[in-house]
Structure formats: structure tokens, C-alpha cells
């Protein structure tokens, strides 16, 4: 049967677990919303960065058109044009390059005017500007003067004294500054990838990534759609979530990425908080359930202990538990205990008087057998002896008289044994210690069984009812040895002190099993011993195994036997 604590724990789980499940649903829902918001913010930041790049390119293109319309270019005064443009672009670290249709560099703001300049590297974009007049943006090309990777936006200058020319501005520095100045959250990174999949700007580590080809699987996904998102593993082995969108004016792609751990942080944090909160809630609930269960179970346990004491016939004090229900039970139990104690006392007194009456009757019968019939038998034997001497009958009359004398002797011995068994005179005259010692010697001689005895009671006499009980237990135990055990050796130990008397009766006989104990003949002897011992407030234990003998332990507290003494 489950205890109250177990029921309280079950009730706690039945209440807490659904609440925790509902809380988990709410927390995970909030965490997933936070994750979705972060993903949306990632996509939005990619769009904003792409729009900023588009706006920057529009501004650069407008300035290129304004520069291309300069009268200095049309008139061929490249020196004046160089000085004016250099003053404008130098604070922004921009480089303006003018080349003719053949790719010869006419001027560069990277060096003073008139410095010999190498030819400009021709690309498909450059030829497209010459042929169509449409502004273009190149891929990464090495600047012939600075030897650094450069991204050129180029426009056509249709009329100069050298014919059509191309005016270009390197926007790589502006693009890199734009990404670095964009305030991203910790762990976020932005990159710009050109049409070929090369990284042309990076917000965190430009020296490491710029100019390198991006990971092929990531580049393929970026080139497959105008915008979107995916998860991939970086060259560092880190799992990252990215959102991308394309720059309309250039065809570049802005890729905005964060570590997957950062994206999943709300879920992990919520899970951790939920686990900690759930465990804390469960712990508090279990503690409360334990406290409440203890507050309830302790009074019930005390009531159960009192019930056991009532079963032993003890008085139970009335104490309050603090709970109305258990106080009511305690009151009922106290009342029942008082009645049981009263009835037990009356029953004990009646039993003691009955036992005392039996002992008195045994003593009276034993004395009558000894003093009355024994005298008659003695007189009869004397008469038969005299008759035998005087009789002159012939034949076998003397032999018959002798047989009658023997029969008279046997009858006297039988009457003596009966009187001794009813009430041993040695128990009254000599005390328990000598009476048992005498009985053991006679018993060992009669049944030819070796017996060891260790009897130490002391000079003080035990209560008569205790002496009688112990003597009868020894007597009944040895009777069982003769009838059932078939033992060759018996040991009797009897010790007494001021508190209690202890008796041990042990044999090396056949032993007993539970069915043997329940056998009618043996059961009567065991039940008789147990009733005698319990009557004087003692206890008896029997240990026995087949072919390992039997041991009887008797313990009689002298305090428990005091009422019997007084009533006797």
C-alpha cells in the first residue's frame, strides 16, 4: 500500500508536470519567436546593406558623370583636371584614373600629374564602356600603380583631344569602409561577393577573406536566387546561418551571417532557464510535499506506534498532533487503550488468581497424597511384612505376599512422583536453583541423557509465580526432548539479576520444522510454555532447524512479574 508521502509526491507530480509542460510550451514558443525575429533581422540587415551599397554606387556614378563633363577634359587640360579632382578625392582615399581607348593611362590621382604611368589592364567591362557608353563596374583587378586589388566603376568621356576616354574610380576602399562602419551585433559578419564568387569586402577580417573565392557550396546557393538564407559550415568548422540579397546596380551579393550558436542562443537559454526553473519548481514542490507529507505521516506513524503499544496492553498518553483529524483519532485510540488496559488488568488479575488457585490446589493434593495415602501405604506394607513373618501357610503364599509388598512399594513411588510433579516440595523447601538441579540429575539418570547445567540465581528467592513458571518450562522442555527430539545431549542455562531472569534450554536432537511445531502433541507443550511465560510478562523464542537441534530462549522481566507476586 502506498504511503501518504508517496501519494503526496504523486499529487505533486500530477500538478507540477502539466504546469511545467505548459510553461515549456510558452517558453519554447517565445524562444522560437525570438529566433524568427533574429532571422528576420538578419535578412533585413542584408537588404539595408545592399541598399547602402546601391546608394553609394549611385553617388559615385553621379560624380563620375559630373567629372566626365568637366571642361578641362574636353579641352585636353589634363593637368588642371588632375589638380582639381585630386583635391576632391584625396580626403576620401579615392583614386581616379583616366585612360584612352587603347588602355593607355592618361592620369591617376594616386601620383602627381606627369609621372610616367603604366597601361591600364583591359577587361571586358572596359571594352563595354568604350563600345556602348554604359557605365560598368569591374571585378577585382590589380591597380597598375598601387598594385592593390581595385574595383573600378567606369564611365565614358566621349570627347577629348585624344578621342573617347574612360574615367574610372576605385570603390573598393569605400565599399570596405561601408561594411566596417556598419554597426553589427557581436558575432555578426557581412561580406560582399562579386558575380564570380570572390569576396570583395568583409566586415571583420578583410585581409584574410578579401580577394579569395568563397566556399563553392555557399557561392552556388547565393548565385541561385535573388535573396534567401541557408546554413553552412565555414572554413573554420563553425556552423553559420546566413541571409543574402543582391545589389541591383552591380550584381554583387551581400551576405550577412551569424554563428548558428548565436541564432539558437534564445532557444538554448530558454531551454536552460526552463530546465533550471522546472527543476527549482519541482524541488520546491517536492520539499513542500515532503514537509506536508511528514506533517501528516508523523502523527499517523505515532498513532500506529500507539496502536502497537495498545496491542501490547500498554497505556497510551493523550497527546495533541496539531491536526484535527489525527487528534480525533488519537482521542479514540486513547479511550480504547484505557479500556483495553482496564480489561487487560482485570483479565490478568483473574488469570493470576486462577493460576494461584491451581498452585494452591496442586499443593494441597500433593500434601494429601504425601501425608495421607503414603501413610496408609506404609501401614499396609508394615502389616504385610508382619503377616509374612507369622504366616505358616504352605505353597506360594509367601511369594504372593512378597509380590504385594513390591506392588505397594511401586504404588508408593508412583504416588511420590505424582505429588512431586503436582508441586515439587523441593521448590518450596529449597528454592528454584536447587530444585531444578535436583530435577535435572534425576532426569538425566532416568533417561540416560548427558545434561550440562549452568544455574546461577543468587541467594534471593524469585517471586513464587516466576519460580513455578521456570520450573514448568524446564519440565515441559525436557519432556519434549524425550518424546520428540531423540537428543543425546542437553544444556540448561539459568541466570538471574535484579532486572530479569534468562533461561536457555538447548538440545542436539532432530530439530523441528513449522509443520512439526504445529503437530498436536508438540503444539500443546509449546503453547503451554508460551502461555505460562506470557502470563508473567515474559517472552519465549524457539529456534530450530531439521537435524540441528532446538533452542528455547525465555526472558522474564522481574518488574513485569511484580504484579503477579502482589496478587499471589
PDB file of N, CA and C in Angstrom, residues 298-372:
ATOM      1  N   UNK A 298       3.737  11.807  10.173  1.00  0.00           N
ATOM      2  CA  UNK A 298       4.306  11.652  11.511  1.00  0.00           C
ATOM      3  C   UNK A 298       3.225  11.404  12.563  1.00  0.00           C
ATOM      4  N   UNK A 299       2.143  12.204  12.591  1.00  0.00           N
ATOM      5  CA  UNK A 299       1.084  11.871  13.555  1.00  0.00           C
ATOM      6  C   UNK A 299       0.492  10.491  13.325  1.00  0.00           C
ATOM      7  N   UNK A 300       0.336  10.117  12.038  1.00  0.00           N
ATOM      8  CA  UNK A 300      -0.214   8.790  11.771  1.00  0.00           C
ATOM      9  C   UNK A 300       0.756   7.698  12.212  1.00  0.00           C
ATOM     10  N   UNK A 301       2.048   7.941  12.004  1.00  0.00           N
ATOM     11  CA  UNK A 301       3.036   6.963  12.450  1.00  0.00           C
ATOM     12  C   UNK A 301       3.017   6.854  13.973  1.00  0.00           C
ATOM     13  N   UNK A 302       2.883   8.011  14.631  1.00  0.00           N
ATOM     14  CA  UNK A 302       2.787   7.983  16.090  1.00  0.00           C
ATOM     15  C   UNK A 302       1.534   7.234  16.533  1.00  0.00           C
ATOM     16  N   UNK A 303       0.442   7.455  15.796  1.00  0.00           N
ATOM     17  CA  UNK A 303      -0.783   6.724  16.126  1.00  0.00           C
ATOM     18  C   UNK A 303      -0.591   5.228  15.922  1.00  0.00           C
ATOM     19  N   UNK A 304       0.135   4.854  14.850  1.00  0.00           N
ATOM     20  CA  UNK A 304       0.394   3.432  14.614  1.00  0.00           C
ATOM     21  C   UNK A 304       1.238   2.842  15.745  1.00  0.00           C
ATOM     22  N   UNK A 305       2.248   3.605  16.192  1.00  0.00           N
ATOM     23  CA  UNK A 305       3.073   3.130  17.307  1.00  0.00           C
ATOM     24  C   UNK A 305       2.240   2.993  18.577  1.00  0.00           C
ATOM     25  N   UNK A 306       1.358   3.968  18.776  1.00  0.00           N
ATOM     26  CA  UNK A 306       0.484   3.853  19.957  1.00  0.00           C
ATOM     27  C   UNK A 306      -0.433   2.646  19.826  1.00  0.00           C
ATOM     28  N   UNK A 307      -0.887   2.399  18.577  1.00  0.00           N
ATOM     29  CA  UNK A 307      -1.723   1.219  18.362  1.00  0.00           C
ATOM     30  C   UNK A 307      -0.979  -0.059  18.702  1.00  0.00           C
ATOM     31  N   UNK A 308       0.319  -0.124  18.342  1.00  0.00           N
ATOM     32  CA  UNK A 308       1.115  -1.295  18.709  1.00  0.00           C
ATOM     33  C   UNK A 308       1.251  -1.407  20.227  1.00  0.00           C
ATOM     34  N   UNK A 309       1.430  -0.264  20.877  1.00  0.00           N
ATOM     35  CA  UNK A 309       1.524  -0.298  22.340  1.00  0.00           C
ATOM     36  C   UNK A 309       0.205  -0.750  22.950  1.00  0.00           C
ATOM     37  N   UNK A 310      -0.888  -0.293  22.342  1.00  0.00           N
ATOM     38  CA  UNK A 310      -2.200  -0.753  22.819  1.00  0.00           C
ATOM     39  C   UNK A 310      -2.311  -2.256  22.649  1.00  0.00           C
ATOM     40  N   UNK A 311      -1.801  -2.763  21.485  1.00  0.00           N
ATOM     41  CA  UNK A 311      -1.842  -4.200  21.254  1.00  0.00           C
ATOM     42  C   UNK A 311      -1.037  -4.973  22.277  1.00  0.00           C
ATOM     43  N   UNK A 312       0.022  -4.322  22.830  1.00  0.00           N
ATOM     44  CA  UNK A 312       0.815  -4.972  23.876  1.00  0.00           C
ATOM     45  C   UNK A 312       0.221  -4.767  25.263  1.00  0.00           C
ATOM     46  N   UNK A 313      -0.902  -4.056  25.310  1.00  0.00           N
ATOM     47  CA  UNK A 313      -1.564  -3.849  26.597  1.00  0.00           C
ATOM     48  C   UNK A 313      -1.015  -2.700  27.401  1.00  0.00           C
ATOM     49  N   UNK A 314      -0.283  -1.777  26.774  1.00  0.00           N
ATOM     50  CA  UNK A 314       0.293  -0.651  27.493  1.00  0.00           C
ATOM     51  C   UNK A 314      -0.654   0.541  27.464  1.00  0.00           C
ATOM     52  N   UNK A 315      -0.445   1.430  28.423  1.00  0.00           N
ATOM     53  CA  UNK A 315      -1.196   2.675  28.442  1.00  0.00           C
ATOM     54  C   UNK A 315      -0.604   3.646  27.427  1.00  0.00           C
ATOM     55  N   UNK A 316      -1.480   4.432  26.813  1.00  0.00           N
ATOM     56  CA  UNK A 316      -1.056   5.388  25.784  1.00  0.00           C
ATOM     57  C   UNK A 316      -1.458   6.781  26.235  1.00  0.00           C
ATOM     58  N   UNK A 317      -0.471   7.694  26.426  1.00  0.00           N
ATOM     59  CA  UNK A 317      -0.840   9.062  26.826  1.00  0.00           C
ATOM     60  C   UNK A 317      -1.529   9.796  25.680  1.00  0.00           C
ATOM     61  N   UNK A 318      -2.383  10.706  26.034  1.00  0.00           N
ATOM     62  CA  UNK A 318      -3.094  11.511  25.039  1.00  0.00           C
ATOM     63  C   UNK A 318      -2.256  12.750  24.730  1.00  0.00           C
ATOM     64  N   UNK A 319      -1.786  12.836  23.505  1.00  0.00           N
ATOM     65  CA  UNK A 319      -1.004  13.993  23.052  1.00  0.00           C
ATOM     66  C   UNK A 319      -1.646  14.571  21.806  1.00  0.00           C
ATOM     67  N   UNK A 320      -1.505  15.879  21.661  1.00  0.00           N
ATOM     68  CA  UNK A 320      -2.070  16.574  20.506  1.00  0.00           C
ATOM     69  C   UNK A 320      -1.058  16.592  19.361  1.00  0.00           C
ATOM     70  N   UNK A 321      -1.568  16.388  18.139  1.00  0.00           N
ATOM     71  CA  UNK A 321      -0.705  16.376  16.952  1.00  0.00           C
ATOM     72  C   UNK A 321      -0.745  17.679  16.181  1.00  0.00           C
ATOM     73  N   UNK A 322      -1.737  18.507  16.432  1.00  0.00           N
ATOM     74  CA  UNK A 322      -1.857  19.753  15.678  1.00  0.00           C
ATOM     75  C   UNK A 322      -2.778  19.641  14.485  1.00  0.00           C
ATOM     76  N   UNK A 323      -3.231  18.433  14.180  1.00  0.00           N
ATOM     77  CA  UNK A 323      -4.180  18.222  13.084  1.00  0.00           C
ATOM     78  C   UNK A 323      -5.490  17.724  13.674  1.00  0.00           C
ATOM     79  N   UNK A 324      -6.565  18.318  13.241  1.00  0.00           N
ATOM     80  CA  UNK A 324      -7.859  17.992  13.824  1.00  0.00           C
ATOM     81  C   UNK A 324      -8.209  16.523  13.624  1.00  0.00           C
ATOM     82  N   UNK A 325      -7.975  16.010  12.409  1.00  0.00           N
ATOM     83  CA  UNK A 325      -8.350  14.633  12.119  1.00  0.00           C
ATOM     84  C   UNK A 325      -7.542  13.649  12.962  1.00  0.00           C
ATOM     85  N   UNK A 326      -6.216  13.864  13.007  1.00  0.00           N
ATOM     86  CA  UNK A 326      -5.389  12.942  13.782  1.00  0.00           C
ATOM     87  C   UNK A 326      -5.611  13.109  15.283  1.00  0.00           C
ATOM     88  N   UNK A 327      -5.969  14.312  15.722  1.00  0.00           N
ATOM     89  CA  UNK A 327      -6.308  14.492  17.136  1.00  0.00           C
ATOM     90  C   UNK A 327      -7.548  13.685  17.491  1.00  0.00           C
ATOM     91  N   UNK A 328      -8.513  13.654  16.578  1.00  0.00           N
ATOM     92  CA  UNK A 328      -9.715  12.848  16.819  1.00  0.00           C
ATOM     93  C   UNK A 328      -9.354  11.373  16.909  1.00  0.00           C
ATOM     94  N   UNK A 329      -8.497  10.913  15.986  1.00  0.00           N
ATOM     95  CA  UNK A 329      -8.061   9.517  16.043  1.00  0.00           C
ATOM     96  C   UNK A 329      -7.295   9.234  17.334  1.00  0.00           C
ATOM     97  N   UNK A 330      -6.452  10.184  17.746  1.00  0.00           N
ATOM     98  CA  UNK A 330      -5.690   9.998  18.977  1.00  0.00           C
ATOM     99  C   UNK A 330      -6.618   9.882  20.182  1.00  0.00           C
ATOM    100  N   UNK A 331      -7.675  10.692  20.201  1.00  0.00           N
ATOM    101  CA  UNK A 331      -8.632  10.631  21.306  1.00  0.00           C
ATOM    102  C   UNK A 331      -9.331   9.275  21.339  1.00  0.00           C
ATOM    103  N   UNK A 332      -9.754   8.802  20.160  1.00  0.00           N
ATOM    104  CA  UNK A 332     -10.419   7.497  20.089  1.00  0.00           C
ATOM    105  C   UNK A 332      -9.459   6.395  20.528  1.00  0.00           C
ATOM    106  N   UNK A 333      -8.199   6.476  20.055  1.00  0.00           N
ATOM    107  CA  UNK A 333      -7.214   5.461  20.411  1.00  0.00           C
ATOM    108  C   UNK A 333      -6.912   5.493  21.903  1.00  0.00           C
ATOM    109  N   UNK A 334      -6.838   6.687  22.471  1.00  0.00           N
ATOM    110  CA  UNK A 334      -6.570   6.796  23.909  1.00  0.00           C
ATOM    111  C   UNK A 334      -7.703   6.174  24.715  1.00  0.00           C
ATOM    112  N   UNK A 335      -8.921   6.466  24.315  1.00  0.00           N
ATOM    113  CA  UNK A 335     -10.074   5.894  25.025  1.00  0.00           C
ATOM    114  C   UNK A 335     -10.070   4.376  24.920  1.00  0.00           C
ATOM    115  N   UNK A 336      -9.816   3.876  23.690  1.00  0.00           N
ATOM    116  CA  UNK A 336      -9.777   2.426  23.504  1.00  0.00           C
ATOM    117  C   UNK A 336      -8.650   1.805  24.316  1.00  0.00           C
ATOM    118  N   UNK A 337      -7.498   2.498  24.361  1.00  0.00           N
ATOM    119  CA  UNK A 337      -6.362   1.971  25.115  1.00  0.00           C
ATOM    120  C   UNK A 337      -6.678   1.880  26.601  1.00  0.00           C
ATOM    121  N   UNK A 338      -7.322   2.917  27.132  1.00  0.00           N
ATOM    122  CA  UNK A 338      -7.669   2.894  28.552  1.00  0.00           C
ATOM    123  C   UNK A 338      -8.598   1.730  28.863  1.00  0.00           C
ATOM    124  N   UNK A 339      -9.562   1.514  27.967  1.00  0.00           N
ATOM    125  CA  UNK A 339     -10.495   0.402  28.198  1.00  0.00           C
ATOM    126  C   UNK A 339      -9.777  -0.941  28.090  1.00  0.00           C
ATOM    127  N   UNK A 340      -8.892  -1.054  27.082  1.00  0.00           N
ATOM    128  CA  UNK A 340      -8.163  -2.306  26.926  1.00  0.00           C
ATOM    129  C   UNK A 340      -7.257  -2.568  28.119  1.00  0.00           C
ATOM    130  N   UNK A 341      -6.585  -1.507  28.595  1.00  0.00           N
ATOM    131  CA  UNK A 341      -5.714  -1.678  29.758  1.00  0.00           C
ATOM    132  C   UNK A 341      -6.527  -2.110  30.973  1.00  0.00           C
ATOM    133  N   UNK A 342      -7.687  -1.487  31.116  1.00  0.00           N
ATOM    134  CA  UNK A 342      -8.548  -1.855  32.244  1.00  0.00           C
ATOM    135  C   UNK A 342      -8.982  -3.317  32.141  1.00  0.00           C
ATOM    136  N   UNK A 343      -9.446  -3.694  30.916  1.00  0.00           N
ATOM    137  CA  UNK A 343      -9.875  -5.083  30.729  1.00  0.00           C
ATOM    138  C   UNK A 343      -8.697  -6.037  30.881  1.00  0.00           C
ATOM    139  N   UNK A 344      -7.520  -5.630  30.349  1.00  0.00           N
ATOM    140  CA  UNK A 344      -6.348  -6.494  30.460  1.00  0.00           C
ATOM    141  C   UNK A 344      -5.941  -6.674  31.915  1.00  0.00           C
ATOM    142  N   UNK A 345      -6.034  -5.578  32.688  1.00  0.00           N
ATOM    143  CA  UNK A 345      -5.706  -5.688  34.103  1.00  0.00           C
ATOM    144  C   UNK A 345      -6.647  -6.635  34.826  1.00  0.00           C
ATOM    145  N   UNK A 346      -7.929  -6.487  34.509  1.00  0.00           N
ATOM    146  CA  UNK A 346      -8.904  -7.390  35.136  1.00  0.00           C
ATOM    147  C   UNK A 346      -8.643  -8.836  34.720  1.00  0.00           C
ATOM    148  N   UNK A 347      -8.340  -9.021  33.413  1.00  0.00           N
ATOM    149  CA  UNK A 347      -8.069 -10.379  32.925  1.00  0.00           C
ATOM    150  C   UNK A 347      -6.800 -10.928  33.568  1.00  0.00           C
ATOM    151  N   UNK A 348      -5.768 -10.082  33.672  1.00  0.00           N
ATOM    152  CA  UNK A 348      -4.521 -10.521  34.280  1.00  0.00           C
ATOM    153  C   UNK A 348      -4.743 -10.927  35.739  1.00  0.00           C
ATOM    154  N   UNK A 349      -5.499 -10.107  36.431  1.00  0.00           N
ATOM    155  CA  UNK A 349      -5.772 -10.417  37.839  1.00  0.00           C
ATOM    156  C   UNK A 349      -6.529 -11.736  37.962  1.00  0.00           C
ATOM    157  N   UNK A 350      -7.504 -11.937  37.044  1.00  0.00           N
ATOM    158  CA  UNK A 350      -8.279 -13.178  37.082  1.00  0.00           C
ATOM    159  C   UNK A 350      -7.391 -14.380  36.783  1.00  0.00           C
ATOM    160  N   UNK A 351      -6.512 -14.221  35.763  1.00  0.00           N
ATOM    161  CA  UNK A 351      -5.619 -15.320  35.417  1.00  0.00           C
ATOM    162  C   UNK A 351      -4.661 -15.628  36.561  1.00  0.00           C
ATOM    163  N   UNK A 352      -4.138 -14.570  37.187  1.00  0.00           N
ATOM    164  CA  UNK A 352      -3.202 -14.789  38.288  1.00  0.00           C
ATOM    165  C   UNK A 352      -3.885 -15.501  39.452  1.00  0.00           C
ATOM    166  N   UNK A 353      -5.114 -15.094  39.703  1.00  0.00           N
ATOM    167  CA  UNK A 353      -5.843 -15.756  40.791  1.00  0.00           C
ATOM    168  C   UNK A 353      -6.131 -17.203  40.429  1.00  0.00           C
ATOM    169  N   UNK A 354      -6.428 -17.428  39.123  1.00  0.00           N
ATOM    170  CA  UNK A 354      -6.695 -18.801  38.691  1.00  0.00           C
ATOM    171  C   UNK A 354      -5.447 -19.663  38.828  1.00  0.00           C
ATOM    172  N   UNK A 355      -4.316 -19.097  38.371  1.00  0.00           N
ATOM    173  CA  UNK A 355      -3.059 -19.848  38.473  1.00  0.00           C
ATOM    174  C   UNK A 355      -2.703 -20.103  39.933  1.00  0.00           C
ATOM    175  N   UNK A 356      -2.876 -19.072  40.752  1.00  0.00           N
ATOM    176  CA  UNK A 356      -2.564 -19.244  42.167  1.00  0.00           C
ATOM    177  C   UNK A 356      -3.464 -20.299  42.794  1.00  0.00           C
ATOM    178  N   UNK A 357      -4.731 -20.274  42.366  1.00  0.00           N
ATOM    179  CA  UNK A 357      -5.653 -21.284  42.891  1.00  0.00           C
ATOM    180  C   UNK A 357      -5.226 -22.683  42.450  1.00  0.00           C
ATOM    181  N   UNK A 358      -4.771 -22.784  41.163  1.00  0.00           N
ATOM    182  CA  UNK A 358      -4.290 -24.079  40.693  1.00  0.00           C
ATOM    183  C   UNK A 358      -3.084 -24.543  41.507  1.00  0.00           C
ATOM    184  N   UNK A 359      -2.152 -23.609  41.746  1.00  0.00           N
ATOM    185  CA  UNK A 359      -0.964 -23.977  42.509  1.00  0.00           C
ATOM    186  C   UNK A 359      -1.327 -24.380  43.939  1.00  0.00           C
ATOM    187  N   UNK A 360      -2.240 -23.639  44.517  1.00  0.00           N
ATOM    188  CA  UNK A 360      -2.667 -23.992  45.880  1.00  0.00           C
ATOM    189  C   UNK A 360      -3.330 -25.363  45.895  1.00  0.00           C
ATOM    190  N   UNK A 361      -4.170 -25.618  44.861  1.00  0.00           N
ATOM    191  CA  UNK A 361      -4.852 -26.909  44.804  1.00  0.00           C
ATOM    192  C   UNK A 361      -3.854 -28.038  44.578  1.00  0.00           C
ATOM    193  N   UNK A 362      -2.861 -27.784  43.705  1.00  0.00           N
ATOM    194  CA  UNK A 362      -1.823 -28.783  43.485  1.00  0.00           C
ATOM    195  C   UNK A 362      -1.061 -29.056  44.785  1.00  0.00           C
ATOM    196  N   UNK A 363      -0.740 -27.965  45.492  1.00  0.00           N
ATOM    197  CA  UNK A 363      -0.003 -28.124  46.742  1.00  0.00           C
ATOM    198  C   UNK A 363      -0.818 -28.944  47.746  1.00  0.00           C
ATOM    199  N   UNK A 364      -2.128 -28.638  47.809  1.00  0.00           N
ATOM    200  CA  UNK A 364      -2.990 -29.366  48.753  1.00  0.00           C
ATOM    201  C   UNK A 364      -3.076 -30.844  48.393  1.00  0.00           C
ATOM    202  N   UNK A 365      -3.269 -31.127  47.056  1.00  0.00           N
ATOM    203  CA  UNK A 365      -3.379 -32.522  46.625  1.00  0.00           C
ATOM    204  C   UNK A 365      -2.066 -33.257  46.865  1.00  0.00           C
ATOM    205  N   UNK A 366      -0.956 -32.550  46.559  1.00  0.00           N
ATOM    206  CA  UNK A 366       0.348 -33.186  46.760  1.00  0.00           C
ATOM    207  C   UNK A 366       0.571 -33.526  48.226  1.00  0.00           C
ATOM    208  N   UNK A 367       0.171 -32.626  49.127  1.00  0.00           N
ATOM    209  CA  UNK A 367       0.359 -32.892  50.554  1.00  0.00           C
ATOM    210  C   UNK A 367      -0.555 -34.023  51.013  1.00  0.00           C
ATOM    211  N   UNK A 368      -1.769 -34.033  50.486  1.00  0.00           N
ATOM    212  CA  UNK A 368      -2.673 -35.122  50.877  1.00  0.00           C
ATOM    213  C   UNK A 368      -2.146 -36.466  50.393  1.00  0.00           C
ATOM    214  N   UNK A 369      -1.628 -36.464  49.111  1.00  0.00           N
ATOM    215  CA  UNK A 369      -1.045 -37.713  48.613  1.00  0.00           C
ATOM    216  C   UNK A 369       0.145 -38.137  49.466  1.00  0.00           C
ATOM    217  N   UNK A 370       0.942 -37.131  49.837  1.00  0.00           N
ATOM    218  CA  UNK A 370       2.157 -37.454  50.588  1.00  0.00           C
ATOM    219  C   UNK A 370       1.849 -37.808  52.038  1.00  0.00           C
ATOM    220  N   UNK A 371       0.977 -36.995  52.632  1.00  0.00           N
ATOM    221  CA  UNK A 371       0.732 -37.182  54.065  1.00  0.00           C
ATOM    222  C   UNK A 371      -0.342 -38.227  54.341  1.00  0.00           C
ATOM    223  N   UNK A 372      -1.340 -38.345  53.425  1.00  0.00           N
ATOM    224  CA  UNK A 372      -2.458 -39.249  53.678  1.00  0.00           C
ATOM    225  C   UNK A 372      -2.229 -40.634  53.115  1.00  0.00           C
TER     226      UNK A 372
END
